[in-house]
PDB file of C-alpha atoms in Angstrom:
ATOM      1  CA  MET A   1      93.455 149.693 136.807  1.00  0.00           C
ATOM      2  CA  ARG A   2      94.509 145.908 136.433  1.00  0.00           C
ATOM      3  CA  ASP A   3      95.269 145.462 140.537  1.00  0.00           C
ATOM      4  CA  ILE A   4      97.988 143.193 139.796  1.00  0.00           C
ATOM      5  CA  PHE A   5      99.438 143.789 143.011  1.00  0.00           C
ATOM      6  CA  GLY A   6      95.882 143.414 144.624  1.00  0.00           C
ATOM      7  CA  LYS A   7      95.953 139.566 142.549  1.00  0.00           C
ATOM      8  CA  ALA A   8      99.400 138.430 143.851  1.00  0.00           C
ATOM      9  CA  LEU A   9      98.329 139.410 147.355  1.00  0.00           C
ATOM     10  CA  LEU A  10      95.010 137.356 147.164  1.00  0.00           C
ATOM     11  CA  ASP A  11      96.661 134.525 145.697  1.00  0.00           C
ATOM     12  CA  TYR A  12      99.115 134.452 148.374  1.00  0.00           C
ATOM     13  CA  TYR A  13      96.547 135.164 151.103  1.00  0.00           C
ATOM     14  CA  ASN A  14      94.573 132.090 149.288  1.00  0.00           C
ATOM     15  CA  GLY A  15      97.446 129.687 148.952  1.00  0.00           C
ATOM     16  CA  ASN A  16      97.886 130.000 145.598  1.00  0.00           C
ATOM     17  CA  TYR A  17     101.665 131.256 145.827  1.00  0.00           C
ATOM     18  CA  THR A  18     103.621 130.084 142.809  1.00  0.00           C
ATOM     19  CA  GLU A  19     105.648 133.512 142.228  1.00  0.00           C
ATOM     20  CA  ASP A  20     106.308 136.614 143.040  1.00  0.00           C
ATOM     21  CA  VAL A  21     105.579 140.289 141.985  1.00  0.00           C
ATOM     22  CA  PHE A  22     108.350 142.019 139.730  1.00  0.00           C
ATOM     23  CA  THR A  23     109.070 145.552 139.589  1.00  0.00           C
ATOM     24  CA  ALA A  24     111.449 147.573 137.373  1.00  0.00           C
ATOM     25  CA  THR A  25     112.198 151.123 136.449  1.00  0.00           C
ATOM     26  CA  ASN A  26     114.100 153.093 133.898  1.00  0.00           C
ATOM     27  CA  ILE A  27     117.463 152.861 135.589  1.00  0.00           C
ATOM     28  CA  SER A  28     117.275 149.598 136.871  1.00  0.00           C
ATOM     29  CA  ASP A  29     116.419 145.865 135.595  1.00  0.00           C
ATOM     30  CA  GLU A  30     113.998 143.636 136.656  1.00  0.00           C
ATOM     31  CA  ASP A  31     113.745 142.678 140.731  1.00  0.00           C
ATOM     32  CA  ALA A  32     111.525 140.378 142.431  1.00  0.00           C
ATOM     33  CA  LEU A  33     109.242 141.667 145.352  1.00  0.00           C
ATOM     34  CA  PRO A  34     109.092 138.563 147.376  1.00  0.00           C
ATOM     35  CA  LEU A  35     104.856 138.224 148.430  1.00  0.00           C
ATOM     36  CA  PRO A  36     105.890 136.456 152.092  1.00  0.00           C
ATOM     37  CA  PHE A  37     107.683 139.737 152.527  1.00  0.00           C
ATOM     38  CA  LEU A  38     104.163 141.699 152.418  1.00  0.00           C
ATOM     39  CA  PHE A  39     102.549 139.138 154.684  1.00  0.00           C
ATOM     40  CA  ARG A  40     105.469 140.069 157.362  1.00  0.00           C
ATOM     41  CA  ASN A  41     105.294 140.092 161.153  1.00  0.00           C
ATOM     42  CA  TYR A  42     106.788 142.871 163.391  1.00  0.00           C
ATOM     43  CA  ASP A  43     110.102 140.654 163.998  1.00  0.00           C
ATOM     44  CA  GLU A  44     110.446 140.368 160.295  1.00  0.00           C
ATOM     45  CA  MET A  45     109.881 144.495 159.495  1.00  0.00           C
ATOM     46  CA  PRO A  46     113.258 146.549 158.737  1.00  0.00           C
ATOM     47  CA  ILE A  47     114.592 148.818 161.663  1.00  0.00           C
ATOM     48  CA  LEU A  48     112.989 151.677 159.901  1.00  0.00           C
ATOM     49  CA  GLU A  49     109.534 150.009 160.331  1.00  0.00           C
ATOM     50  CA  LYS A  50     110.074 148.834 163.760  1.00  0.00           C
ATOM     51  CA  LYS A  51     111.124 152.834 164.720  1.00  0.00           C
ATOM     52  CA  SER A  52     107.879 153.863 162.820  1.00  0.00           C
ATOM     53  CA  MET A  53     105.749 151.104 164.915  1.00  0.00           C
ATOM     54  CA  GLU A  54     107.081 152.588 168.271  1.00  0.00           C
ATOM     55  CA  LEU A  55     106.607 156.264 167.142  1.00  0.00           C
ATOM     56  CA  ALA A  56     102.809 155.742 166.459  1.00  0.00           C
ATOM     57  CA  LYS A  57     100.201 157.533 168.440  1.00  0.00           C
ATOM     58  CA  GLY A  58      96.672 158.270 168.877  1.00  0.00           C
ATOM     59  CA  ARG A  59      94.707 157.501 165.602  1.00  0.00           C
ATOM     60  CA  VAL A  60      96.412 156.044 162.845  1.00  0.00           C
ATOM     61  CA  LEU A  61      96.104 156.129 158.989  1.00  0.00           C
ATOM     62  CA  ASP A  62      98.106 153.672 157.297  1.00  0.00           C
ATOM     63  CA  VAL A  63      98.460 154.869 153.566  1.00  0.00           C
ATOM     64  CA  GLY A  64      98.787 152.235 151.170  1.00  0.00           C
ATOM     65  CA  CYS A  65      98.754 149.738 153.362  1.00  0.00           C
ATOM     66  CA  GLY A  66      98.910 146.414 151.069  1.00  0.00           C
ATOM     67  CA  ALA A  67      98.353 143.398 153.004  1.00  0.00           C
ATOM     68  CA  GLY A  68      97.887 145.468 156.326  1.00  0.00           C
ATOM     69  CA  SER A  69     101.142 144.225 157.923  1.00  0.00           C
ATOM     70  CA  HIS A  70     101.706 147.672 159.712  1.00  0.00           C
ATOM     71  CA  GLY A  71      98.274 148.434 160.851  1.00  0.00           C
ATOM     72  CA  LEU A  72      97.435 144.968 161.986  1.00  0.00           C
ATOM     73  CA  TYR A  73     100.659 144.990 164.534  1.00  0.00           C
ATOM     74  CA  LEU A  74      99.241 148.492 165.546  1.00  0.00           C
ATOM     75  CA  GLN A  75      95.794 147.386 166.030  1.00  0.00           C
ATOM     76  CA  GLU A  76      96.901 144.486 168.346  1.00  0.00           C
ATOM     77  CA  GLN A  77      98.855 147.209 170.386  1.00  0.00           C
ATOM     78  CA  GLY A  78      95.577 148.742 171.011  1.00  0.00           C
ATOM     79  CA  PHE A  79      95.711 151.584 168.374  1.00  0.00           C
ATOM     80  CA  GLU A  80      92.996 152.558 166.422  1.00  0.00           C
ATOM     81  CA  VAL A  81      94.058 151.827 163.113  1.00  0.00           C
ATOM     82  CA  LYS A  82      92.337 153.106 159.506  1.00  0.00           C
ATOM     83  CA  ALA A  83      93.892 151.686 156.355  1.00  0.00           C
ATOM     84  CA  ILE A  84      93.657 153.000 152.585  1.00  0.00           C
ATOM     85  CA  ASP A  85      94.650 151.777 149.685  1.00  0.00           C
ATOM     86  CA  VAL A  86      93.572 152.102 145.974  1.00  0.00           C
ATOM     87  CA  SER A  87      93.691 148.473 145.412  1.00  0.00           C
ATOM     88  CA  LYS A  88      90.466 146.399 146.034  1.00  0.00           C
ATOM     89  CA  GLY A  89      92.516 143.211 146.133  1.00  0.00           C
ATOM     90  CA  ALA A  90      94.733 144.698 149.358  1.00  0.00           C
ATOM     91  CA  ILE A  91      92.221 146.017 150.728  1.00  0.00           C
ATOM     92  CA  GLU A  92      90.376 142.744 150.773  1.00  0.00           C
ATOM     93  CA  VAL A  93      93.544 140.663 152.408  1.00  0.00           C
ATOM     94  CA  SER A  94      93.842 143.361 154.810  1.00  0.00           C
ATOM     95  CA  ARG A  95      89.865 142.947 156.069  1.00  0.00           C
ATOM     96  CA  LYS A  96      90.469 138.635 155.842  1.00  0.00           C
ATOM     97  CA  ARG A  97      93.544 138.957 157.904  1.00  0.00           C
ATOM     98  CA  GLY A  98      91.594 141.015 160.582  1.00  0.00           C
ATOM     99  CA  LEU A  99      91.915 144.760 159.883  1.00  0.00           C
ATOM    100  CA  LYS A 100      88.738 146.448 161.312  1.00  0.00           C
ATOM    101  CA  ASN A 101      88.899 149.533 159.172  1.00  0.00           C
ATOM    102  CA  ALA A 102      90.048 149.084 155.844  1.00  0.00           C
ATOM    103  CA  GLU A 103      88.831 151.179 152.846  1.00  0.00           C
ATOM    104  CA  VAL A 104      89.745 151.484 149.208  1.00  0.00           C
ATOM    105  CA  ILE A 105      90.145 155.467 148.417  1.00  0.00           C
ATOM    106  CA  ALA A 106      93.224 157.529 147.553  1.00  0.00           C
ATOM    107  CA  LEU A 107      94.888 159.657 149.879  1.00  0.00           C
ATOM    108  CA  LEU A 108      93.706 162.656 147.927  1.00  0.00           C
ATOM    109  CA  ASP A 109      90.280 161.489 149.113  1.00  0.00           C
ATOM    110  CA  GLU A 110      90.330 161.137 152.519  1.00  0.00           C
ATOM    111  CA  THR A 111      89.088 163.831 155.051  1.00  0.00           C
ATOM    112  CA  GLU A 112      89.289 162.285 158.488  1.00  0.00           C
ATOM    113  CA  LYS A 113      91.724 163.356 161.187  1.00  0.00           C
ATOM    114  CA  PHE A 114      94.612 161.393 162.489  1.00  0.00           C
ATOM    115  CA  ASP A 115      97.370 161.867 165.007  1.00  0.00           C
ATOM    116  CA  THR A 116      99.518 159.602 163.030  1.00  0.00           C
ATOM    117  CA  ILE A 117      99.950 159.108 159.271  1.00  0.00           C
ATOM    118  CA  LEU A 118     102.076 156.143 158.139  1.00  0.00           C
ATOM    119  CA  LEU A 119     103.748 156.287 154.522  1.00  0.00           C
ATOM    120  CA  LEU A 120     105.717 153.613 154.584  1.00  0.00           C
ATOM    121  CA  MET A 121     107.725 150.827 151.779  1.00  0.00           C
ATOM    122  CA  ASN A 122     109.291 154.485 150.209  1.00  0.00           C
ATOM    123  CA  GLY A 123     106.081 156.240 151.209  1.00  0.00           C
ATOM    124  CA  SER A 124     107.328 159.230 149.071  1.00  0.00           C
ATOM    125  CA  GLY A 125     106.616 157.007 146.183  1.00  0.00           C
ATOM    126  CA  ILE A 126     102.615 158.141 146.204  1.00  0.00           C
ATOM    127  CA  PHE A 127     103.819 161.670 145.800  1.00  0.00           C
ATOM    128  CA  GLN A 128     104.961 160.365 141.754  1.00  0.00           C
ATOM    129  CA  GLU A 129     106.346 163.281 140.984  1.00  0.00           C
ATOM    130  CA  LEU A 130     108.527 166.139 142.964  1.00  0.00           C
ATOM    131  CA  SER A 131     105.935 169.233 141.781  1.00  0.00           C
ATOM    132  CA  LYS A 132     103.018 167.535 142.989  1.00  0.00           C
ATOM    133  CA  VAL A 133     104.977 167.076 146.642  1.00  0.00           C
ATOM    134  CA  PRO A 134     103.845 170.462 147.926  1.00  0.00           C
ATOM    135  CA  MET A 135      99.882 169.700 146.820  1.00  0.00           C
ATOM    136  CA  TYR A 136     100.265 165.990 149.075  1.00  0.00           C
ATOM    137  CA  LEU A 137     101.974 167.696 152.164  1.00  0.00           C
ATOM    138  CA  ASN A 138      99.500 170.607 152.211  1.00  0.00           C
ATOM    139  CA  HIS A 139      96.373 166.997 152.154  1.00  0.00           C
ATOM    140  CA  LEU A 140      98.698 165.321 154.925  1.00  0.00           C
ATOM    141  CA  LYS A 141      98.779 168.152 156.872  1.00  0.00           C
ATOM    142  CA  SER A 142      94.927 168.819 156.549  1.00  0.00           C
ATOM    143  CA  LEU A 143      94.400 165.439 157.852  1.00  0.00           C
ATOM    144  CA  LEU A 144      96.589 166.198 161.239  1.00  0.00           C
ATOM    145  CA  ASN A 145      95.022 166.925 164.426  1.00  0.00           C
ATOM    146  CA  PRO A 146      96.840 169.351 166.336  1.00  0.00           C
ATOM    147  CA  GLY A 147     100.266 167.940 167.351  1.00  0.00           C
ATOM    148  CA  GLY A 148      99.983 165.193 164.783  1.00  0.00           C
ATOM    149  CA  GLN A 149     102.915 163.652 162.502  1.00  0.00           C
ATOM    150  CA  ILE A 150     103.326 162.071 159.629  1.00  0.00           C
ATOM    151  CA  LEU A 151     106.148 159.275 159.711  1.00  0.00           C
ATOM    152  CA  LEU A 152     107.470 158.621 156.144  1.00  0.00           C
ATOM    153  CA  ASP A 153     110.418 156.506 154.545  1.00  0.00           C
ATOM    154  CA  SER A 154     112.039 157.108 151.331  1.00  0.00           C
ATOM    155  CA  THR A 155     115.809 156.236 149.489  1.00  0.00           C
ATOM    156  CA  ASP A 156     118.262 158.812 148.341  1.00  0.00           C
ATOM    157  CA  ILE A 157     119.014 156.963 145.196  1.00  0.00           C
ATOM    158  CA  ILE A 158     121.631 159.032 144.029  1.00  0.00           C
ATOM    159  CA  TYR A 159     123.824 155.872 144.273  1.00  0.00           C
ATOM    160  CA  MET A 160     122.690 154.405 141.447  1.00  0.00           C
ATOM    161  CA  TYR A 161     123.960 156.896 139.106  1.00  0.00           C
ATOM    162  CA  GLU A 162     127.230 156.534 140.181  1.00  0.00           C
ATOM    163  CA  ASP A 163     129.954 155.610 137.685  1.00  0.00           C
ATOM    164  CA  GLU A 164     133.064 153.346 138.223  1.00  0.00           C
ATOM    165  CA  ASP A 165     135.529 155.883 139.508  1.00  0.00           C
ATOM    166  CA  GLY A 166     133.099 156.687 141.819  1.00  0.00           C
ATOM    167  CA  GLY A 167     131.570 160.190 140.588  1.00  0.00           C
ATOM    168  CA  ILE A 168     127.982 161.000 139.711  1.00  0.00           C
ATOM    169  CA  TRP A 169     126.421 160.912 136.523  1.00  0.00           C
ATOM    170  CA  GLN A 170     123.282 162.889 135.939  1.00  0.00           C
ATOM    171  CA  ASP A 171     121.427 164.473 133.017  1.00  0.00           C
ATOM    172  CA  LEU A 172     120.829 168.248 134.128  1.00  0.00           C
ATOM    173  CA  ASN A 173     118.195 168.430 131.577  1.00  0.00           C
ATOM    174  CA  ALA A 174     116.236 165.443 133.198  1.00  0.00           C
ATOM    175  CA  ASN A 175     113.863 165.929 135.940  1.00  0.00           C
ATOM    176  CA  TYR A 176     114.892 165.258 139.519  1.00  0.00           C
ATOM    177  CA  TYR A 177     116.724 162.173 139.614  1.00  0.00           C
ATOM    178  CA  GLY A 178     114.139 160.660 142.425  1.00  0.00           C
ATOM    179  CA  GLU A 179     111.618 160.549 139.716  1.00  0.00           C
ATOM    180  CA  LEU A 180     111.334 157.214 138.174  1.00  0.00           C
ATOM    181  CA  ASP A 181     109.350 155.265 135.502  1.00  0.00           C
ATOM    182  CA  TYR A 182     107.714 152.189 137.542  1.00  0.00           C
ATOM    183  CA  LEU A 183     106.754 148.817 136.283  1.00  0.00           C
ATOM    184  CA  VAL A 184     104.995 146.128 138.193  1.00  0.00           C
ATOM    185  CA  SER A 185     104.228 143.003 136.856  1.00  0.00           C
ATOM    186  CA  TYR A 186     102.964 139.395 137.867  1.00  0.00           C
ATOM    187  CA  LYS A 187     102.113 136.190 136.175  1.00  0.00           C
ATOM    188  CA  GLY A 188     102.908 137.700 132.757  1.00  0.00           C
ATOM    189  CA  GLU A 189     100.458 140.918 133.205  1.00  0.00           C
ATOM    190  CA  SER A 190     101.798 144.226 133.679  1.00  0.00           C
ATOM    191  CA  GLU A 191      99.944 147.502 135.482  1.00  0.00           C
ATOM    192  CA  PRO A 192     100.448 150.615 132.973  1.00  0.00           C
ATOM    193  CA  LEU A 193     103.930 152.680 133.770  1.00  0.00           C
ATOM    194  CA  THR A 194     103.357 154.970 136.677  1.00  0.00           C
ATOM    195  CA  THR A 195     105.789 157.360 137.925  1.00  0.00           C
ATOM    196  CA  TRP A 196     107.604 156.491 141.313  1.00  0.00           C
ATOM    197  CA  LEU A 197     109.280 159.328 143.562  1.00  0.00           C
ATOM    198  CA  TYR A 198     112.447 158.482 145.548  1.00  0.00           C
ATOM    199  CA  MET A 199     113.334 161.442 147.717  1.00  0.00           C
ATOM    200  CA  ASP A 200     116.684 162.558 149.280  1.00  0.00           C
ATOM    201  CA  PHE A 201     115.961 163.999 152.651  1.00  0.00           C
ATOM    202  CA  GLU A 202     117.008 167.456 152.207  1.00  0.00           C
ATOM    203  CA  THR A 203     114.582 167.933 149.301  1.00  0.00           C
ATOM    204  CA  LEU A 204     111.954 166.251 151.617  1.00  0.00           C
ATOM    205  CA  ALA A 205     112.547 168.684 154.385  1.00  0.00           C
ATOM    206  CA  THR A 206     112.655 171.930 151.762  1.00  0.00           C
ATOM    207  CA  ALA A 207     109.072 171.088 150.408  1.00  0.00           C
ATOM    208  CA  CYS A 208     107.606 170.366 154.155  1.00  0.00           C
ATOM    209  CA  HIS A 209     109.232 173.637 155.452  1.00  0.00           C
ATOM    210  CA  SER A 210     107.535 175.428 151.927  1.00  0.00           C
ATOM    211  CA  VAL A 211     104.435 174.347 153.158  1.00  0.00           C
ATOM    212  CA  GLY A 212     104.730 175.060 156.969  1.00  0.00           C
ATOM    213  CA  LEU A 213     105.670 171.708 157.952  1.00  0.00           C
ATOM    214  CA  GLU A 214     108.616 170.888 160.318  1.00  0.00           C
ATOM    215  CA  CYS A 215     110.469 167.361 159.058  1.00  0.00           C
ATOM    216  CA  GLU A 216     113.137 165.576 161.189  1.00  0.00           C
ATOM    217  CA  LEU A 217     115.460 162.635 160.497  1.00  0.00           C
ATOM    218  CA  VAL A 218     114.557 160.220 162.521  1.00  0.00           C
ATOM    219  CA  MET A 219     117.065 157.077 161.506  1.00  0.00           C
ATOM    220  CA  LYS A 220     118.934 155.937 158.887  1.00  0.00           C
ATOM    221  CA  GLY A 221     118.648 152.331 157.315  1.00  0.00           C
ATOM    222  CA  GLU A 222     120.851 150.123 156.373  1.00  0.00           C
ATOM    223  CA  HIS A 223     120.972 151.158 152.225  1.00  0.00           C
ATOM    224  CA  TYR A 224     120.458 154.947 151.725  1.00  0.00           C
ATOM    225  CA  ASP A 225     117.292 154.694 153.339  1.00  0.00           C
ATOM    226  CA  TYR A 226     115.609 156.838 156.360  1.00  0.00           C
ATOM    227  CA  LEU A 227     112.742 157.285 158.148  1.00  0.00           C
ATOM    228  CA  ALA A 228     111.290 161.127 158.755  1.00  0.00           C
ATOM    229  CA  ARG A 229     109.096 162.936 161.125  1.00  0.00           C
ATOM    230  CA  VAL A 230     106.985 165.448 159.733  1.00  0.00           C
ATOM    231  CA  TYR A 231     104.849 167.733 161.927  1.00  0.00           C
TER     232      TYR A 231
END
């Protein structure tokens, strides 16, 4: 892993901000991910993220924490927070910004117990493929204390398959339409191509029920995105 994302976060934190991270998928052109947005405070967060901050309770696990913005806010509110990410650079930045407990670890290697688990900024992406969702959900379930919850946001990207007449074009022989090839690049370097999963709410709810979890729609965002509470 080249940790291009971590390099970008470190550059921004250290005052070397000259360009943004770019992302692209097999169904979309290259798009900029502004680095300042990754260092946002509560007032700058999208409405779904603000709602998840309001719903957090007990001991919190922030999965894929990035620059640590969510964890820092909750820590400031008095919550005990653990933040994890596979990016060494992200964890270094999170610690430098003041997160007391930030660790380089993959979700499937986490073993501690929590009352709230956050998977934000299209948190379903970490599942990679629809076939892996039950495995990830079972593991998340094992990390919850009694009465615990998972707060997850995602986007139903079916709109990206609309044609000019408003109809939906899909290859019925292809995988689930939310499984995308995902490319991250920064300053001329690229990470190896990965798979990133966007899930519609009904598909998420069905997967949750299959492993004995309840799933409720908390609220919808401004552009086909939503926040779900799983428990």
